[in-house]
PDB file of C-alpha atoms in Angstrom:
ATOM      1  CA  UNK A   1      -2.866  16.160   2.473  1.00  0.00           C
ATOM      2  CA  UNK A   2      -5.167  13.378   1.343  1.00  0.00           C
ATOM      3  CA  UNK A   3      -7.860  14.771   3.634  1.00  0.00           C
ATOM      4  CA  UNK A   4      -7.252  18.238   2.206  1.00  0.00           C
ATOM      5  CA  UNK A   5      -7.644  16.900  -1.334  1.00  0.00           C
ATOM      6  CA  UNK A   6     -10.962  15.296  -0.452  1.00  0.00           C
ATOM      7  CA  UNK A   7     -12.311  18.640   0.736  1.00  0.00           C
ATOM      8  CA  UNK A   8     -10.664  20.712  -2.040  1.00  0.00           C
ATOM      9  CA  UNK A   9     -10.184  18.383  -4.998  1.00  0.00           C
ATOM     10  CA  UNK A  10      -9.331  21.148  -7.494  1.00  0.00           C
ATOM     11  CA  UNK A  11      -6.733  22.966  -5.393  1.00  0.00           C
ATOM     12  CA  UNK A  12      -3.186  22.298  -6.717  1.00  0.00           C
ATOM     13  CA  UNK A  13      -1.713  23.021  -3.275  1.00  0.00           C
ATOM     14  CA  UNK A  14      -3.005  19.724  -1.897  1.00  0.00           C
ATOM     15  CA  UNK A  15      -1.451  17.690  -4.693  1.00  0.00           C
ATOM     16  CA  UNK A  16       1.814  19.606  -4.382  1.00  0.00           C
ATOM     17  CA  UNK A  17       1.962  18.943  -0.658  1.00  0.00           C
ATOM     18  CA  UNK A  18       1.160  15.257  -1.074  1.00  0.00           C
ATOM     19  CA  UNK A  19       3.756  14.954  -3.823  1.00  0.00           C
ATOM     20  CA  UNK A  20       6.428  16.526  -1.621  1.00  0.00           C
ATOM     21  CA  UNK A  21       5.588  14.146   1.237  1.00  0.00           C
ATOM     22  CA  UNK A  22       5.834  11.149  -1.084  1.00  0.00           C
ATOM     23  CA  UNK A  23       9.129  12.441  -2.451  1.00  0.00           C
ATOM     24  CA  UNK A  24      10.613  12.628   1.053  1.00  0.00           C
ATOM     25  CA  UNK A  25       9.680   8.978   1.447  1.00  0.00           C
ATOM     26  CA  UNK A  26      11.496   8.195  -1.795  1.00  0.00           C
ATOM     27  CA  UNK A  27       8.255   7.302  -3.599  1.00  0.00           C
ATOM     28  CA  UNK A  28       9.139   9.411  -6.610  1.00  0.00           C
ATOM     29  CA  UNK A  29       6.790   7.990  -9.229  1.00  0.00           C
ATOM     30  CA  UNK A  30       3.837   8.439  -6.902  1.00  0.00           C
ATOM     31  CA  UNK A  31       5.013  11.986  -6.212  1.00  0.00           C
ATOM     32  CA  UNK A  32       5.264  12.734  -9.930  1.00  0.00           C
ATOM     33  CA  UNK A  33       1.657  11.648 -10.444  1.00  0.00           C
ATOM     34  CA  UNK A  34       0.490  14.094  -7.781  1.00  0.00           C
ATOM     35  CA  UNK A  35       2.363  16.971  -9.413  1.00  0.00           C
ATOM     36  CA  UNK A  36       0.844  15.943 -12.738  1.00  0.00           C
ATOM     37  CA  UNK A  37      -2.627  16.267 -11.228  1.00  0.00           C
ATOM     38  CA  UNK A  38      -1.728  19.699  -9.840  1.00  0.00           C
ATOM     39  CA  UNK A  39      -0.714  20.790 -13.342  1.00  0.00           C
ATOM     40  CA  UNK A  40      -3.952  19.440 -14.738  1.00  0.00           C
ATOM     41  CA  UNK A  41      -5.784  22.041 -12.638  1.00  0.00           C
ATOM     42  CA  UNK A  42      -3.204  24.789 -13.184  1.00  0.00           C
ATOM     43  CA  UNK A  43      -0.796  24.303 -16.095  1.00  0.00           C
ATOM     44  CA  UNK A  44       1.325  27.289 -14.990  1.00  0.00           C
ATOM     45  CA  UNK A  45       1.658  26.288 -11.355  1.00  0.00           C
ATOM     46  CA  UNK A  46       5.351  27.000 -10.792  1.00  0.00           C
ATOM     47  CA  UNK A  47       5.566  24.877  -7.662  1.00  0.00           C
ATOM     48  CA  UNK A  48       4.243  21.795  -9.455  1.00  0.00           C
ATOM     49  CA  UNK A  49       6.530  22.379 -12.448  1.00  0.00           C
ATOM     50  CA  UNK A  50       9.564  22.866 -10.185  1.00  0.00           C
ATOM     51  CA  UNK A  51       8.691  19.877  -8.029  1.00  0.00           C
ATOM     52  CA  UNK A  52       8.336  17.694 -11.119  1.00  0.00           C
ATOM     53  CA  UNK A  53      11.829  18.734 -12.140  1.00  0.00           C
ATOM     54  CA  UNK A  54      13.134  17.644  -8.756  1.00  0.00           C
ATOM     55  CA  UNK A  55      11.413  14.262  -9.107  1.00  0.00           C
ATOM     56  CA  UNK A  56      13.080  13.717 -12.466  1.00  0.00           C
ATOM     57  CA  UNK A  57      16.422  14.616 -10.877  1.00  0.00           C
ATOM     58  CA  UNK A  58      15.842  11.955  -8.233  1.00  0.00           C
ATOM     59  CA  UNK A  59      14.965   9.465 -10.977  1.00  0.00           C
ATOM     60  CA  UNK A  60      18.174  10.333 -12.898  1.00  0.00           C
ATOM     61  CA  UNK A  61      16.089  11.573 -15.829  1.00  0.00           C
ATOM     62  CA  UNK A  62      18.192  14.668 -16.210  1.00  0.00           C
ATOM     63  CA  UNK A  63      17.002  15.850 -19.630  1.00  0.00           C
ATOM     64  CA  UNK A  64      13.397  15.705 -18.404  1.00  0.00           C
ATOM     65  CA  UNK A  65      14.412  17.572 -15.258  1.00  0.00           C
ATOM     66  CA  UNK A  66      16.077  20.251 -17.374  1.00  0.00           C
ATOM     67  CA  UNK A  67      12.913  20.717 -19.424  1.00  0.00           C
ATOM     68  CA  UNK A  68      10.754  21.271 -16.347  1.00  0.00           C
ATOM     69  CA  UNK A  69      13.240  23.620 -14.694  1.00  0.00           C
ATOM     70  CA  UNK A  70      13.367  25.669 -17.895  1.00  0.00           C
ATOM     71  CA  UNK A  71       9.572  25.862 -17.863  1.00  0.00           C
ATOM     72  CA  UNK A  72       9.677  27.056 -14.268  1.00  0.00           C
ATOM     73  CA  UNK A  73      12.434  29.567 -15.035  1.00  0.00           C
ATOM     74  CA  UNK A  74      10.390  31.005 -17.900  1.00  0.00           C
ATOM     75  CA  UNK A  75       7.620  31.759 -15.410  1.00  0.00           C
ATOM     76  CA  UNK A  76       9.926  32.987 -12.613  1.00  0.00           C
ATOM     77  CA  UNK A  77      13.176  34.052 -14.309  1.00  0.00           C
ATOM     78  CA  UNK A  78      14.713  35.644 -11.206  1.00  0.00           C
ATOM     79  CA  UNK A  79      14.104  32.751  -8.811  1.00  0.00           C
ATOM     80  CA  UNK A  80      17.576  31.675  -7.624  1.00  0.00           C
ATOM     81  CA  UNK A  81      16.614  28.159  -6.560  1.00  0.00           C
ATOM     82  CA  UNK A  82      15.021  27.331  -9.910  1.00  0.00           C
ATOM     83  CA  UNK A  83      18.189  28.443 -11.723  1.00  0.00           C
ATOM     84  CA  UNK A  84      20.313  26.458  -9.300  1.00  0.00           C
ATOM     85  CA  UNK A  85      18.336  23.273  -9.841  1.00  0.00           C
ATOM     86  CA  UNK A  86      18.478  23.823 -13.593  1.00  0.00           C
ATOM     87  CA  UNK A  87      22.248  23.955 -13.261  1.00  0.00           C
ATOM     88  CA  UNK A  88      22.198  20.644 -11.369  1.00  0.00           C
ATOM     89  CA  UNK A  89      20.293  18.983 -14.202  1.00  0.00           C
ATOM     90  CA  UNK A  90      22.833  20.372 -16.670  1.00  0.00           C
ATOM     91  CA  UNK A  91      25.800  19.246 -14.567  1.00  0.00           C
ATOM     92  CA  UNK A  92      24.511  15.686 -14.477  1.00  0.00           C
ATOM     93  CA  UNK A  93      24.330  15.726 -18.279  1.00  0.00           C
ATOM     94  CA  UNK A  94      27.940  16.856 -18.541  1.00  0.00           C
ATOM     95  CA  UNK A  95      26.894  20.306 -19.786  1.00  0.00           C
ATOM     96  CA  UNK A  96      29.253  22.046 -17.408  1.00  0.00           C
ATOM     97  CA  UNK A  97      29.651  25.392 -19.140  1.00  0.00           C
ATOM     98  CA  UNK A  98      25.888  25.794 -19.458  1.00  0.00           C
ATOM     99  CA  UNK A  99      25.543  24.849 -15.806  1.00  0.00           C
ATOM    100  CA  UNK A 100      28.190  27.362 -14.795  1.00  0.00           C
ATOM    101  CA  UNK A 101      26.411  30.068 -16.803  1.00  0.00           C
ATOM    102  CA  UNK A 102      23.173  29.494 -14.884  1.00  0.00           C
ATOM    103  CA  UNK A 103      24.995  29.666 -11.559  1.00  0.00           C
ATOM    104  CA  UNK A 104      26.838  32.822 -12.613  1.00  0.00           C
ATOM    105  CA  UNK A 105      23.441  34.463 -13.197  1.00  0.00           C
ATOM    106  CA  UNK A 106      22.392  33.600  -9.668  1.00  0.00           C
ATOM    107  CA  UNK A 107      25.635  34.546  -7.944  1.00  0.00           C
ATOM    108  CA  UNK A 108      25.882  37.850  -9.782  1.00  0.00           C
ATOM    109  CA  UNK A 109      22.670  38.929  -8.062  1.00  0.00           C
ATOM    110  CA  UNK A 110      23.001  36.924  -4.835  1.00  0.00           C
ATOM    111  CA  UNK A 111      26.698  36.149  -4.241  1.00  0.00           C
ATOM    112  CA  UNK A 112      25.924  34.597  -0.856  1.00  0.00           C
ATOM    113  CA  UNK A 113      23.254  32.181  -2.083  1.00  0.00           C
ATOM    114  CA  UNK A 114      24.537  28.941  -0.559  1.00  0.00           C
ATOM    115  CA  UNK A 115      22.723  26.463  -2.870  1.00  0.00           C
ATOM    116  CA  UNK A 116      24.333  28.122  -5.900  1.00  0.00           C
ATOM    117  CA  UNK A 117      27.771  27.853  -4.300  1.00  0.00           C
ATOM    118  CA  UNK A 118      27.060  24.174  -3.665  1.00  0.00           C
ATOM    119  CA  UNK A 119      26.068  23.875  -7.310  1.00  0.00           C
ATOM    120  CA  UNK A 120      29.320  25.506  -8.367  1.00  0.00           C
ATOM    121  CA  UNK A 121      31.144  22.947  -6.235  1.00  0.00           C
ATOM    122  CA  UNK A 122      29.369  20.201  -8.172  1.00  0.00           C
ATOM    123  CA  UNK A 123      30.467  21.770 -11.463  1.00  0.00           C
ATOM    124  CA  UNK A 124      34.090  21.991 -10.323  1.00  0.00           C
ATOM    125  CA  UNK A 125      33.997  18.409  -9.044  1.00  0.00           C
ATOM    126  CA  UNK A 126      32.529  17.133 -12.315  1.00  0.00           C
ATOM    127  CA  UNK A 127      35.315  18.982 -14.159  1.00  0.00           C
ATOM    128  CA  UNK A 128      37.948  17.259 -12.026  1.00  0.00           C
ATOM    129  CA  UNK A 129      38.916  20.470 -10.215  1.00  0.00           C
ATOM    130  CA  UNK A 130      38.665  18.923  -6.774  1.00  0.00           C
ATOM    131  CA  UNK A 131      40.451  21.569  -4.700  1.00  0.00           C
ATOM    132  CA  UNK A 132      38.221  24.270  -6.187  1.00  0.00           C
ATOM    133  CA  UNK A 133      35.187  22.084  -5.570  1.00  0.00           C
ATOM    134  CA  UNK A 134      36.022  21.671  -1.891  1.00  0.00           C
ATOM    135  CA  UNK A 135      36.550  25.409  -1.589  1.00  0.00           C
ATOM    136  CA  UNK A 136      33.097  26.080  -3.024  1.00  0.00           C
ATOM    137  CA  UNK A 137      31.465  23.501  -0.769  1.00  0.00           C
ATOM    138  CA  UNK A 138      33.099  25.032   2.284  1.00  0.00           C
ATOM    139  CA  UNK A 139      31.987  28.528   1.277  1.00  0.00           C
ATOM    140  CA  UNK A 140      28.438  27.216   0.980  1.00  0.00           C
ATOM    141  CA  UNK A 141      28.608  25.591   4.422  1.00  0.00           C
ATOM    142  CA  UNK A 142      30.027  28.751   5.990  1.00  0.00           C
ATOM    143  CA  UNK A 143      26.882  30.530   4.830  1.00  0.00           C
ATOM    144  CA  UNK A 144      24.426  27.715   5.493  1.00  0.00           C
ATOM    145  CA  UNK A 145      25.497  24.723   7.562  1.00  0.00           C
ATOM    146  CA  UNK A 146      22.375  22.816   6.453  1.00  0.00           C
ATOM    147  CA  UNK A 147      23.692  22.406   2.893  1.00  0.00           C
ATOM    148  CA  UNK A 148      23.657  18.617   2.898  1.00  0.00           C
ATOM    149  CA  UNK A 149      24.901  18.271  -0.682  1.00  0.00           C
ATOM    150  CA  UNK A 150      27.937  20.412   0.133  1.00  0.00           C
ATOM    151  CA  UNK A 151      28.759  18.379   3.238  1.00  0.00           C
ATOM    152  CA  UNK A 152      28.452  15.142   1.270  1.00  0.00           C
ATOM    153  CA  UNK A 153      30.286  16.607  -1.713  1.00  0.00           C
ATOM    154  CA  UNK A 154      33.449  17.324   0.264  1.00  0.00           C
ATOM    155  CA  UNK A 155      33.902  13.604   0.887  1.00  0.00           C
ATOM    156  CA  UNK A 156      34.090  13.059  -2.865  1.00  0.00           C
ATOM    157  CA  UNK A 157      36.694  15.728  -3.547  1.00  0.00           C
ATOM    158  CA  UNK A 158      39.669  13.868  -2.034  1.00  0.00           C
ATOM    159  CA  UNK A 159      40.792  10.945   0.073  1.00  0.00           C
ATOM    160  CA  UNK A 160      39.715  11.323   3.694  1.00  0.00           C
ATOM    161  CA  UNK A 161      42.465  11.059   6.331  1.00  0.00           C
ATOM    162  CA  UNK A 162      42.705  10.846  10.105  1.00  0.00           C
ATOM    163  CA  UNK A 163      42.744  14.646  10.144  1.00  0.00           C
ATOM    164  CA  UNK A 164      39.126  14.514   8.981  1.00  0.00           C
ATOM    165  CA  UNK A 165      37.974  12.423  11.953  1.00  0.00           C
ATOM    166  CA  UNK A 166      35.973  15.258  13.464  1.00  0.00           C
ATOM    167  CA  UNK A 167      34.333  15.937  10.130  1.00  0.00           C
ATOM    168  CA  UNK A 168      33.391  12.271   9.760  1.00  0.00           C
ATOM    169  CA  UNK A 169      32.050  12.126  13.341  1.00  0.00           C
ATOM    170  CA  UNK A 170      29.808  15.102  12.577  1.00  0.00           C
ATOM    171  CA  UNK A 171      28.628  13.339   9.424  1.00  0.00           C
ATOM    172  CA  UNK A 172      27.814  10.225  11.471  1.00  0.00           C
ATOM    173  CA  UNK A 173      25.786  12.264  13.926  1.00  0.00           C
ATOM    174  CA  UNK A 174      23.987  13.968  11.073  1.00  0.00           C
ATOM    175  CA  UNK A 175      23.084  10.594   9.565  1.00  0.00           C
ATOM    176  CA  UNK A 176      21.222   9.607  12.748  1.00  0.00           C
ATOM    177  CA  UNK A 177      18.971  12.680  12.606  1.00  0.00           C
ATOM    178  CA  UNK A 178      15.605  12.533  10.839  1.00  0.00           C
ATOM    179  CA  UNK A 179      16.018  12.817   7.062  1.00  0.00           C
ATOM    180  CA  UNK A 180      14.203  11.874   3.932  1.00  0.00           C
ATOM    181  CA  UNK A 181      15.030   8.370   2.747  1.00  0.00           C
ATOM    182  CA  UNK A 182      17.148   9.580  -0.223  1.00  0.00           C
ATOM    183  CA  UNK A 183      19.073  12.049   1.952  1.00  0.00           C
ATOM    184  CA  UNK A 184      19.949   9.437   4.568  1.00  0.00           C
ATOM    185  CA  UNK A 185      21.067   7.083   1.806  1.00  0.00           C
ATOM    186  CA  UNK A 186      23.359   9.770   0.381  1.00  0.00           C
ATOM    187  CA  UNK A 187      24.822  10.382   3.828  1.00  0.00           C
ATOM    188  CA  UNK A 188      25.433   6.674   4.338  1.00  0.00           C
ATOM    189  CA  UNK A 189      27.169   6.334   0.975  1.00  0.00           C
ATOM    190  CA  UNK A 190      29.397   9.304   1.867  1.00  0.00           C
ATOM    191  CA  UNK A 191      30.255   7.719   5.215  1.00  0.00           C
ATOM    192  CA  UNK A 192      31.003   4.444   3.481  1.00  0.00           C
ATOM    193  CA  UNK A 193      33.469   6.194   1.211  1.00  0.00           C
ATOM    194  CA  UNK A 194      35.053   8.088   4.119  1.00  0.00           C
ATOM    195  CA  UNK A 195      35.558   4.980   6.247  1.00  0.00           C
ATOM    196  CA  UNK A 196      36.883   3.085   3.244  1.00  0.00           C
ATOM    197  CA  UNK A 197      39.470   5.842   2.750  1.00  0.00           C
ATOM    198  CA  UNK A 198      40.527   5.394   6.386  1.00  0.00           C
ATOM    199  CA  UNK A 199      40.796   1.630   6.028  1.00  0.00           C
ATOM    200  CA  UNK A 200      37.966   1.114   8.515  1.00  0.00           C
ATOM    201  CA  UNK A 201      36.240  -1.433   6.364  1.00  0.00           C
ATOM    202  CA  UNK A 202      33.668  -2.744   8.832  1.00  0.00           C
ATOM    203  CA  UNK A 203      32.250   0.750   9.310  1.00  0.00           C
ATOM    204  CA  UNK A 204      32.399   1.331   5.557  1.00  0.00           C
ATOM    205  CA  UNK A 205      30.506  -1.885   4.863  1.00  0.00           C
ATOM    206  CA  UNK A 206      27.812  -1.194   7.457  1.00  0.00           C
ATOM    207  CA  UNK A 207      27.129   2.256   6.010  1.00  0.00           C
ATOM    208  CA  UNK A 208      27.042   1.002   2.433  1.00  0.00           C
ATOM    209  CA  UNK A 209      24.715  -1.783   3.549  1.00  0.00           C
ATOM    210  CA  UNK A 210      22.393   0.667   5.304  1.00  0.00           C
ATOM    211  CA  UNK A 211      22.297   2.923   2.220  1.00  0.00           C
ATOM    212  CA  UNK A 212      21.380   0.017  -0.041  1.00  0.00           C
ATOM    213  CA  UNK A 213      18.741  -1.235   2.389  1.00  0.00           C
ATOM    214  CA  UNK A 214      17.130   2.204   2.338  1.00  0.00           C
ATOM    215  CA  UNK A 215      17.073   2.377  -1.446  1.00  0.00           C
ATOM    216  CA  UNK A 216      16.248  -1.219  -2.313  1.00  0.00           C
ATOM    217  CA  UNK A 217      12.472  -0.953  -1.657  1.00  0.00           C
ATOM    218  CA  UNK A 218      12.369   2.184  -3.797  1.00  0.00           C
ATOM    219  CA  UNK A 219      14.198   0.816  -6.816  1.00  0.00           C
ATOM    220  CA  UNK A 220      11.954   0.776  -9.900  1.00  0.00           C
ATOM    221  CA  UNK A 221      11.537  -2.380 -11.915  1.00  0.00           C
ATOM    222  CA  UNK A 222      14.277  -2.455 -14.551  1.00  0.00           C
ATOM    223  CA  UNK A 223      13.042  -1.284 -17.926  1.00  0.00           C
ATOM    224  CA  UNK A 224      15.521  -1.657 -20.779  1.00  0.00           C
ATOM    225  CA  UNK A 225      13.763   1.054 -22.806  1.00  0.00           C
ATOM    226  CA  UNK A 226      14.086   3.586 -19.998  1.00  0.00           C
ATOM    227  CA  UNK A 227      17.720   2.629 -19.507  1.00  0.00           C
ATOM    228  CA  UNK A 228      18.418   2.997 -23.227  1.00  0.00           C
ATOM    229  CA  UNK A 229      16.783   6.419 -23.230  1.00  0.00           C
ATOM    230  CA  UNK A 230      18.910   7.484 -20.246  1.00  0.00           C
ATOM    231  CA  UNK A 231      22.129   6.328 -21.936  1.00  0.00           C
ATOM    232  CA  UNK A 232      21.172   8.014 -25.213  1.00  0.00           C
ATOM    233  CA  UNK A 233      20.389  11.286 -23.408  1.00  0.00           C
ATOM    234  CA  UNK A 234      23.782  11.219 -21.740  1.00  0.00           C
ATOM    235  CA  UNK A 235      25.596  10.406 -24.991  1.00  0.00           C
ATOM    236  CA  UNK A 236      23.781  12.904 -27.201  1.00  0.00           C
ATOM    237  CA  UNK A 237      23.814  15.905 -24.860  1.00  0.00           C
ATOM    238  CA  UNK A 238      27.397  15.724 -23.601  1.00  0.00           C
ATOM    239  CA  UNK A 239      29.623  18.500 -24.857  1.00  0.00           C
ATOM    240  CA  UNK A 240      32.747  17.578 -26.878  1.00  0.00           C
TER     241      UNK A 240
END
């Protein structure tokens, strides 16, 4: 992508591609800068707007993510993935009814759209409706077994038991496959929780340790102003 940019320095596609590659490596701030350059050359580039929203999700800047997903949705109002990601940003802000409304729009048109079903599982889980959340995650996986967030989400809906041993073994195998750094970390945290539920504390510790080792080099320098803004966003935007 860097070579492509040298030969075509005003083409947003190169910056989008480079930003996506950096994001898979967990280098989110560098990725955001590339998307910013893409938007400098094309302010209505939906891919760059959408990708910026995803970067802000990864950085836990959920209000910023919402703003970019809304910009993308205004340009492509029927795109199901944009609406689904918008719902994710809303869920993380505690705006569950607004999130559900976005997902309802998607599922009304595409009832078998697996990412939206995963998103609905996240809404149910955030609302404390864990059985319903697991049901949604399983529906998503029945349609698309690659839904990583659904597979991880099930672990958080209840206490894992010996009856889930096959499920956990599959999750272990999945964790050894090539993934982006953030995705492998999420898998390792889920495995840590699962093994902790089973009382297998050595395995739990090793997975938690691996997850933290993956994320430690990517952690931004602590900024109290950014943290205060994050807390204020969460406090001000949460529904009663």
